[in-house]
Short mmCIF file of C-alpha atoms in Angstrom, two decimals:
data_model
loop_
_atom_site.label_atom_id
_atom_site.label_comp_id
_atom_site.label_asym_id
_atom_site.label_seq_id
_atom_site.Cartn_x
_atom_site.Cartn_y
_atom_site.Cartn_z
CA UNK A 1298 0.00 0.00 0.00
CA UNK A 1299 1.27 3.40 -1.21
CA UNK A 1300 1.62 6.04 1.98
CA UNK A 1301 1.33 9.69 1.60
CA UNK A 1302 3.61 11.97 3.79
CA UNK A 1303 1.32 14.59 5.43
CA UNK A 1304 2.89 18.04 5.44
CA UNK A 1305 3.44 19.80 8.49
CA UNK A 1306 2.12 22.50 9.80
CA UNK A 1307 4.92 24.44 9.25
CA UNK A 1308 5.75 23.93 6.01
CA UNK A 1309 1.57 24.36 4.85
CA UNK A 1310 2.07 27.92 6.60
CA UNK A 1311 4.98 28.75 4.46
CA UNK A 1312 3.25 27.37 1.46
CA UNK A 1313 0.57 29.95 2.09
CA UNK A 1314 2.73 32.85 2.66
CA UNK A 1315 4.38 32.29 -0.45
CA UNK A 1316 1.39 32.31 -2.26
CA UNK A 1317 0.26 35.78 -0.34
CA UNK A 1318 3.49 37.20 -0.75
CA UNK A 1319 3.35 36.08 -4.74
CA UNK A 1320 -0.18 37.62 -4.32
CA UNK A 1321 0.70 40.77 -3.31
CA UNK A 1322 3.89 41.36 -5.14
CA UNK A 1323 1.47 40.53 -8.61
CA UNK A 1324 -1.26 43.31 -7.56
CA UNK A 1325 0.87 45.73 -6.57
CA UNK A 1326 2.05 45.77 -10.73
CA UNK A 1327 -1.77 45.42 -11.54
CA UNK A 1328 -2.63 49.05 -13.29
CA UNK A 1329 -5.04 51.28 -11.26
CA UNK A 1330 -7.66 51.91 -13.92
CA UNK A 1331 -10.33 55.12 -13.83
CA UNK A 1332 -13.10 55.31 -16.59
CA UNK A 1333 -16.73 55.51 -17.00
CA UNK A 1334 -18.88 52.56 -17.40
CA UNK A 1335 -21.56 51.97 -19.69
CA UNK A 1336 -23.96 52.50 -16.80
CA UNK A 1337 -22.72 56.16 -16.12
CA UNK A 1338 -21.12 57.22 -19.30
CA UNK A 1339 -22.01 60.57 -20.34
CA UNK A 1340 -20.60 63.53 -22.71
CA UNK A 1341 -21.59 67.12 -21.59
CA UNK A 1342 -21.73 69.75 -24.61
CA UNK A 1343 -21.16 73.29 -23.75
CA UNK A 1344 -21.71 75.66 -26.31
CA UNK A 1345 -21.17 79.91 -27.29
CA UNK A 1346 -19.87 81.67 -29.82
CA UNK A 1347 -16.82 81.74 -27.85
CA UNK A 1348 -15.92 78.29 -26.76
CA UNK A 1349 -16.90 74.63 -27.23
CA UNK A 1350 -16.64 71.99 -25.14
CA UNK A 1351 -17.41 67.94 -24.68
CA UNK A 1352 -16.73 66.70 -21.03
CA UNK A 1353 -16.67 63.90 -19.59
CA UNK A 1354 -16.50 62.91 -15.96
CA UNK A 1355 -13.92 60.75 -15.21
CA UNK A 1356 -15.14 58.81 -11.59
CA UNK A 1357 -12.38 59.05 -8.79
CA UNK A 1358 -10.24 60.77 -10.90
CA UNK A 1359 -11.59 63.70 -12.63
CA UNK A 1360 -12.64 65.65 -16.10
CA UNK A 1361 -11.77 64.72 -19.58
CA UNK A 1362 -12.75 67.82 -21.68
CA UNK A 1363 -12.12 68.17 -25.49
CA UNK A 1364 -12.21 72.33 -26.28
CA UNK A 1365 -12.13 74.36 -28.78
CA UNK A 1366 -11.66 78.00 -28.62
CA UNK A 1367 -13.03 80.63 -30.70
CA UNK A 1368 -9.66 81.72 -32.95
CA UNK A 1369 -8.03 77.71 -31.92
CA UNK A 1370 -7.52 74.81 -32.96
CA UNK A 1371 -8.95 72.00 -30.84
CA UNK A 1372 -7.41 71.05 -27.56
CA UNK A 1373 -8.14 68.08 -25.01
CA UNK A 1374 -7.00 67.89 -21.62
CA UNK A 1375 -7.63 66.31 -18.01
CA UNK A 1376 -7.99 67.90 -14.61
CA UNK A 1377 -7.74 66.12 -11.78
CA UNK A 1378 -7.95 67.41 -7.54
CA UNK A 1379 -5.80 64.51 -6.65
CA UNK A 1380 -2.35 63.78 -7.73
CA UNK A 1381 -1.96 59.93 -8.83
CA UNK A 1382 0.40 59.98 -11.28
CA UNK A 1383 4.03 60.59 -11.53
CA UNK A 1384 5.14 63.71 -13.13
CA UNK A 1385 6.96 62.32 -16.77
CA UNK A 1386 5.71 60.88 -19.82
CA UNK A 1387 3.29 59.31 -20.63
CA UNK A 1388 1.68 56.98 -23.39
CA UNK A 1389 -1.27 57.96 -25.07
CA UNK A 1390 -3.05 55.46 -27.49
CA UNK A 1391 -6.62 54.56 -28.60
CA UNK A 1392 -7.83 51.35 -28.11
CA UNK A 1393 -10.56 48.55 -28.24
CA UNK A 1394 -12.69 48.06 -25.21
CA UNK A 1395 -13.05 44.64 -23.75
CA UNK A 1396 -15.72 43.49 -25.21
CA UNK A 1397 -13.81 44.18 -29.09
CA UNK A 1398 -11.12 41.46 -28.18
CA UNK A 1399 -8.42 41.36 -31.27
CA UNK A 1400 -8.43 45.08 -32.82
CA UNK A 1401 -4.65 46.39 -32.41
CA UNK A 1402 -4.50 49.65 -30.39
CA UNK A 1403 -3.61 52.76 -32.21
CA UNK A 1404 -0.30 54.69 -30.95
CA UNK A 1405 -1.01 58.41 -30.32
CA UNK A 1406 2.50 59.19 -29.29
CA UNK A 1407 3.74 60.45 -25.71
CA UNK A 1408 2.45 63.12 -23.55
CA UNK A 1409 3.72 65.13 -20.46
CA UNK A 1410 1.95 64.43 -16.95
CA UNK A 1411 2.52 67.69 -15.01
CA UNK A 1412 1.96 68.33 -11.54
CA UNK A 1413 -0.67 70.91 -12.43
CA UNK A 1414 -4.61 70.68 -11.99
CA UNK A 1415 -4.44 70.29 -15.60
CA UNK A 1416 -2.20 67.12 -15.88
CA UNK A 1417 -2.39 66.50 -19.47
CA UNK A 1418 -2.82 68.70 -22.30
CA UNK A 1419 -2.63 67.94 -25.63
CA UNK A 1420 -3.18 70.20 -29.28
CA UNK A 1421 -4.93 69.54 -32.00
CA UNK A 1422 -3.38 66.40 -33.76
CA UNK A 1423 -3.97 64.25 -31.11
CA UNK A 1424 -7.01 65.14 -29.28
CA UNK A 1425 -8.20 64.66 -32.88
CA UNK A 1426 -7.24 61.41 -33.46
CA UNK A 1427 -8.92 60.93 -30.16
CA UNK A 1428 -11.88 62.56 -31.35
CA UNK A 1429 -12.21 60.46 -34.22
CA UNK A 1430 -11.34 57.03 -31.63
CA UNK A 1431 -14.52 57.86 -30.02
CA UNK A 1432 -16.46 57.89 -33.39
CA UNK A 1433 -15.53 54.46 -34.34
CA UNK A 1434 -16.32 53.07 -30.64
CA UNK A 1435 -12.65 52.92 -29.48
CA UNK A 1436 -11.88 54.48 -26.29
CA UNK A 1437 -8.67 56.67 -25.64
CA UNK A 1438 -6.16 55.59 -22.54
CA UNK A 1439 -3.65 57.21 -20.96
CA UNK A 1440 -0.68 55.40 -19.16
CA UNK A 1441 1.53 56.21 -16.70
CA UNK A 1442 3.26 55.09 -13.83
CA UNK A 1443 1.78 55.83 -9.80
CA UNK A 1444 2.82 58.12 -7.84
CA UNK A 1445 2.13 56.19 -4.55
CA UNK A 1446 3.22 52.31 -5.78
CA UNK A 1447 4.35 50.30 -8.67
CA UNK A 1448 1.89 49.66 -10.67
CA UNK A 1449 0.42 51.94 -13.45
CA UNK A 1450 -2.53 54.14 -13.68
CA UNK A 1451 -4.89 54.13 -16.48
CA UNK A 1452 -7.37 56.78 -17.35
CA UNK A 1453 -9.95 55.81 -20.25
CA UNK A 1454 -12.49 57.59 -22.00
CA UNK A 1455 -15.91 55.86 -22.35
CA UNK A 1456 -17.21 56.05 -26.46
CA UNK A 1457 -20.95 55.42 -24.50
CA UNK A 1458 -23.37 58.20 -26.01
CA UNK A 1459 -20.48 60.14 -27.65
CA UNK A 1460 -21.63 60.49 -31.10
CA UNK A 1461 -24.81 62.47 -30.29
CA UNK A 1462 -22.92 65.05 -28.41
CA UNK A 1463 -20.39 65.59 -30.86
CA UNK A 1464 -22.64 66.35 -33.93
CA UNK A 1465 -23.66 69.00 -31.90
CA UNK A 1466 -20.25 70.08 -30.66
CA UNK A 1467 -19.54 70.23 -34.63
CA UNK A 1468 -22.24 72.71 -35.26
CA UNK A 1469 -20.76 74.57 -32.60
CA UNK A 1470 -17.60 74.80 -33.42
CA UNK A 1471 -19.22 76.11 -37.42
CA UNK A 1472 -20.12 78.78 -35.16
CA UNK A 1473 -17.29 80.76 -33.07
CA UNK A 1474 -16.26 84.01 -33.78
CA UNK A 1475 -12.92 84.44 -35.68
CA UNK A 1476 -10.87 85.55 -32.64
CA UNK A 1477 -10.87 85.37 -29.02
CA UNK A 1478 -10.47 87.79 -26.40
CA UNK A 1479 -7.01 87.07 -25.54
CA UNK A 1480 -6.14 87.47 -29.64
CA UNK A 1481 -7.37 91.02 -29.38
CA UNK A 1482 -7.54 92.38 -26.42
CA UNK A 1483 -4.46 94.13 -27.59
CA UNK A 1484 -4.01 94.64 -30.85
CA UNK A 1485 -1.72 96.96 -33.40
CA UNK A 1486 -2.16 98.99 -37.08
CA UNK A 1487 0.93 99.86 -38.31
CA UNK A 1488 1.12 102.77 -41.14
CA UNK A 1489 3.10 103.59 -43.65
CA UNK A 1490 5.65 106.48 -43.31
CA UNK A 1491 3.57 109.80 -42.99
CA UNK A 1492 0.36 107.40 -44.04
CA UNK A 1493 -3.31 106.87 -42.39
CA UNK A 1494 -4.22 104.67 -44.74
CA UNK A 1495 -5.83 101.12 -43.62
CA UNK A 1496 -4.30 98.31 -44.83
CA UNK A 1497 -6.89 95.15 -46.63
CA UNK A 1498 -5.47 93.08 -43.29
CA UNK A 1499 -5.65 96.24 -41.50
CA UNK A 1500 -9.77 96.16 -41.85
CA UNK A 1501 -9.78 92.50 -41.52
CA UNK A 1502 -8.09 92.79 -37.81
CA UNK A 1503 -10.71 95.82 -37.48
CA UNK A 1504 -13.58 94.06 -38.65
CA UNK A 1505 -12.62 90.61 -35.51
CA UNK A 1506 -12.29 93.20 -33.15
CA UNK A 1507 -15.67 94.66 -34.33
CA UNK A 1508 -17.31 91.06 -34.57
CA UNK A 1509 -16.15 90.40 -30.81
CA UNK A 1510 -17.14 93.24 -29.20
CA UNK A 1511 -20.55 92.85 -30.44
CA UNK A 1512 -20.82 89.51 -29.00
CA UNK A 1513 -19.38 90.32 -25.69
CA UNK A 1514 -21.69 92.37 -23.82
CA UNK A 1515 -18.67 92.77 -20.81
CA UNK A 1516 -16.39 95.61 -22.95
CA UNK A 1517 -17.00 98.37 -21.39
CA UNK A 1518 -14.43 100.54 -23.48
CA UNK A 1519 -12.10 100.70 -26.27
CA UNK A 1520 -8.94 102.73 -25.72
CA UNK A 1521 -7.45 103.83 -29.05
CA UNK A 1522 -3.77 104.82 -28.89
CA UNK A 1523 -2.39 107.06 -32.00
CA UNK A 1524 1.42 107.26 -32.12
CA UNK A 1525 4.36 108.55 -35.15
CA UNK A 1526 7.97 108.15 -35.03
CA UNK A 1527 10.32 110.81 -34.27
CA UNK A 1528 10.99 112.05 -37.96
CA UNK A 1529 9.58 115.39 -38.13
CA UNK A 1530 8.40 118.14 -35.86
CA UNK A 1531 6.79 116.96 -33.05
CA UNK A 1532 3.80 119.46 -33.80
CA UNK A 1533 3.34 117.38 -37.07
CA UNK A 1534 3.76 114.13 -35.38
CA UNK A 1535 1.01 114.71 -32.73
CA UNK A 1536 -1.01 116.05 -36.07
CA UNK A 1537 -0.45 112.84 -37.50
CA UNK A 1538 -0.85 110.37 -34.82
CA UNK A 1539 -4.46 111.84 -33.88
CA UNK A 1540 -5.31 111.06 -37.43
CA UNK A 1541 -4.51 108.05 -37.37
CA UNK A 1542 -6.24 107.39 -34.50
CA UNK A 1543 -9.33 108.89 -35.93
CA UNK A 1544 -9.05 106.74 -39.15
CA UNK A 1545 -9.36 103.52 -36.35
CA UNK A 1546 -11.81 104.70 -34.91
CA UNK A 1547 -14.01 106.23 -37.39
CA UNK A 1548 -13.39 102.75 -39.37
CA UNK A 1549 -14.63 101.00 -35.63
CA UNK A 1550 -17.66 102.95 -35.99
CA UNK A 1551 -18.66 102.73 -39.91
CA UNK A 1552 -19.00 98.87 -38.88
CA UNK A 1553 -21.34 99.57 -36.41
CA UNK A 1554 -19.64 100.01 -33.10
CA UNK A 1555 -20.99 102.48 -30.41
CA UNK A 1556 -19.30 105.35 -30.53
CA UNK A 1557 -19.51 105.79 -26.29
CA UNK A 1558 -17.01 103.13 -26.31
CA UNK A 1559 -14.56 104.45 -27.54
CA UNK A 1560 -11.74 106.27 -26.33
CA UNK A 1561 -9.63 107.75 -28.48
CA UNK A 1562 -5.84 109.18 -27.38
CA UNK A 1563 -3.02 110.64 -29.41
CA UNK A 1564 0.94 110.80 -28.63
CA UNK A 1565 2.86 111.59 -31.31
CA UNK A 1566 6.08 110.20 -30.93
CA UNK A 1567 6.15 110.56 -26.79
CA UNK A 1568 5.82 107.07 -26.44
CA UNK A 1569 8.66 104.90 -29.07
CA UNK A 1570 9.05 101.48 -28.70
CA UNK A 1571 11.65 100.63 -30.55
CA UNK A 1572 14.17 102.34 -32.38
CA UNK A 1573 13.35 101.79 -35.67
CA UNK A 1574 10.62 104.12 -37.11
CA UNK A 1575 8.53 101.68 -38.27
CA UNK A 1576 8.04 100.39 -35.43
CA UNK A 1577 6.88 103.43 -33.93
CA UNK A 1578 4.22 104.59 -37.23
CA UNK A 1579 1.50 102.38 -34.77
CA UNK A 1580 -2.02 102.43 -33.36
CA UNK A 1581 -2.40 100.35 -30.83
CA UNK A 1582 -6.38 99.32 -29.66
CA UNK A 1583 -7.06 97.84 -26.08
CA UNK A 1584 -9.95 96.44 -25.34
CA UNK A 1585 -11.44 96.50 -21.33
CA UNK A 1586 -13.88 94.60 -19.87
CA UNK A 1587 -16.37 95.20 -16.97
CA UNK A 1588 -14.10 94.85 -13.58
CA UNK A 1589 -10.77 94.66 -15.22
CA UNK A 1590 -8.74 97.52 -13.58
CA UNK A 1591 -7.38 100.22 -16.02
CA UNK A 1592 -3.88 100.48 -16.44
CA UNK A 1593 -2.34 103.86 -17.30
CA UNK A 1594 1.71 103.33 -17.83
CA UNK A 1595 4.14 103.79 -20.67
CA UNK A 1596 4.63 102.09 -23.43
CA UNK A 1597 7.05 99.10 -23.25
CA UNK A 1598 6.65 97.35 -26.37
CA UNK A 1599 3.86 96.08 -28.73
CA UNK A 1600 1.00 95.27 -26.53
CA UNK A 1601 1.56 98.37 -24.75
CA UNK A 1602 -0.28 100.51 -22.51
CA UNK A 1603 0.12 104.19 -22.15
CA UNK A 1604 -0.47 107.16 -19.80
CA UNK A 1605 -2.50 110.67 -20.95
#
């Protein structure tokens, strides 16, 4: 008869520990996923003429928010309150969810993990390749390693009820204004030696501003700075910067702009910022909105301010 050695207790306990100590060593390498389900999946559209946006929330880790910015190109990026990756690169594809087993992922290429609120931003190439994932029912991941353990940390985007959401982010987008308020908040029409003749891009820049101020209901005023160069008398050069101030602003208000906003300055040449002339043969336009807090200095360079 054939005996069988029982094991002793001692070596059964270290048996199990190697198997918990196997166990734990495996999870710790396991990747710390975050992504909406099917059950919760959901793409918010925000829409105006001077942004659009798709967002989705990302449970126990954050936002994932696709934008697009009047005057931009598309953008994507994720915010998160709680730090859980390492700072570094990171690899960005767009892949098949589980239940499309056998569909190679796509490589989007590697992306910077900052320490920011805004850990990941990326331009317009990739978030639309990402874009275009979604369509087809993949789903965007992001990869990179923990910043509390071993193992990675995945953030996915869910495709669930993206495609409804995004025809109408499209139509948005179709309808932004040319330029946003960071684009011309301060802006600049050079001339021509002794000129005050606008320029074809000259009314074109004239004709944004004009466009944006009549969507945003916040600009409360319109400071228009005339300026020359030093060539001259200065008696002519004041002359000549007030007219070209008043060929701004009397172009400003032939498209339809009040007339109460605007405020319109001349310097001659008091105020160079450079020292070549051309430089100087300027007018510069700043727009202000409601609570912004007036700045009266000299001129420092091209998005200058001035005093008087």
């Amino acid at each position: 008869m054939m005996k069988f050695k029982r094991k002793s207790t001692k070596e059964g306990g270290t048996a199990v520990a190697g198997v918990l100590l196997l166990w734990t060593f495996a999870s710790s390498t396991v990747a710390s996923s975050y992504g909406a389900g099917i059950e919760n999946s959901r793409w918010y559209l925000s829409e105006s003429v001077f942004e659009c946006s798709l967002v989705q929330e990302v449970p126990g880790f954050g936002r994932a928010v696709f934008s697009h910015r009047a005057g931009e190109d598309l953008a994507f990026y994720l915010e998160s309150t709680v730090a859980l990756m390492e700072p570094g690169r990171a690899q960005l594809v767009v892949e098949a969810p589980v239940w499309r087993p056998g569909v190679a992922p796509r490589p989007v290429g590697a992306v910077t993990v900052s320490d920011d609120k805004r850990v990941v931003s990326v331009g317009a190439r990739e978030a639309s390749i990402m874009a275009q994932g979604l369509l087809k029912g993949m789903q965007p991941t992001l990869t990179r390693a923990s910043r509390y353990d071993q193992g990675p940390v995945r953030i996915s985007l869910s495709n669930v009820n993206f495609s409804a959401p995004y025809a109408g982010y499209m139509q948005c987008v179709s309808g932004l204004l040319p330029v946003n308020y960071d684009q011309i908040r301060r802006s600049r029409v050079p001339f021509a030696s002794g000129g005050a003749v606008l320029s074809e891009a000259d009314q074109t820049l004239l004709d944004n501003i004009v466009t944006y101020v009549m969507a945003d209901s916040t600009i409360e005023r319109i400071l228009i700075d005339g300026h020359s160069d030093s060539v001259g008398s200065r008696i002519d050069n004041r002359a000549l910067s007030e007219e070209r101030a008043k060929v701004v602003a009397e172009y400003l208000k032939a498209q339809g702009l009040d007339e109460e906003l605007l405020i319109v300055r001349s310097h001659g040449d008091q105020f160079p910022v450079s020292r070549r002339h051309r430089d100087n043969r300027r007018v510069t336009i700043r727009l202000q909105r409601q609570g912004e807090r007036p700045e009266f200095q000299q001129a420092s360079g091209n998005g200058d301010t001035f005093s008087g």
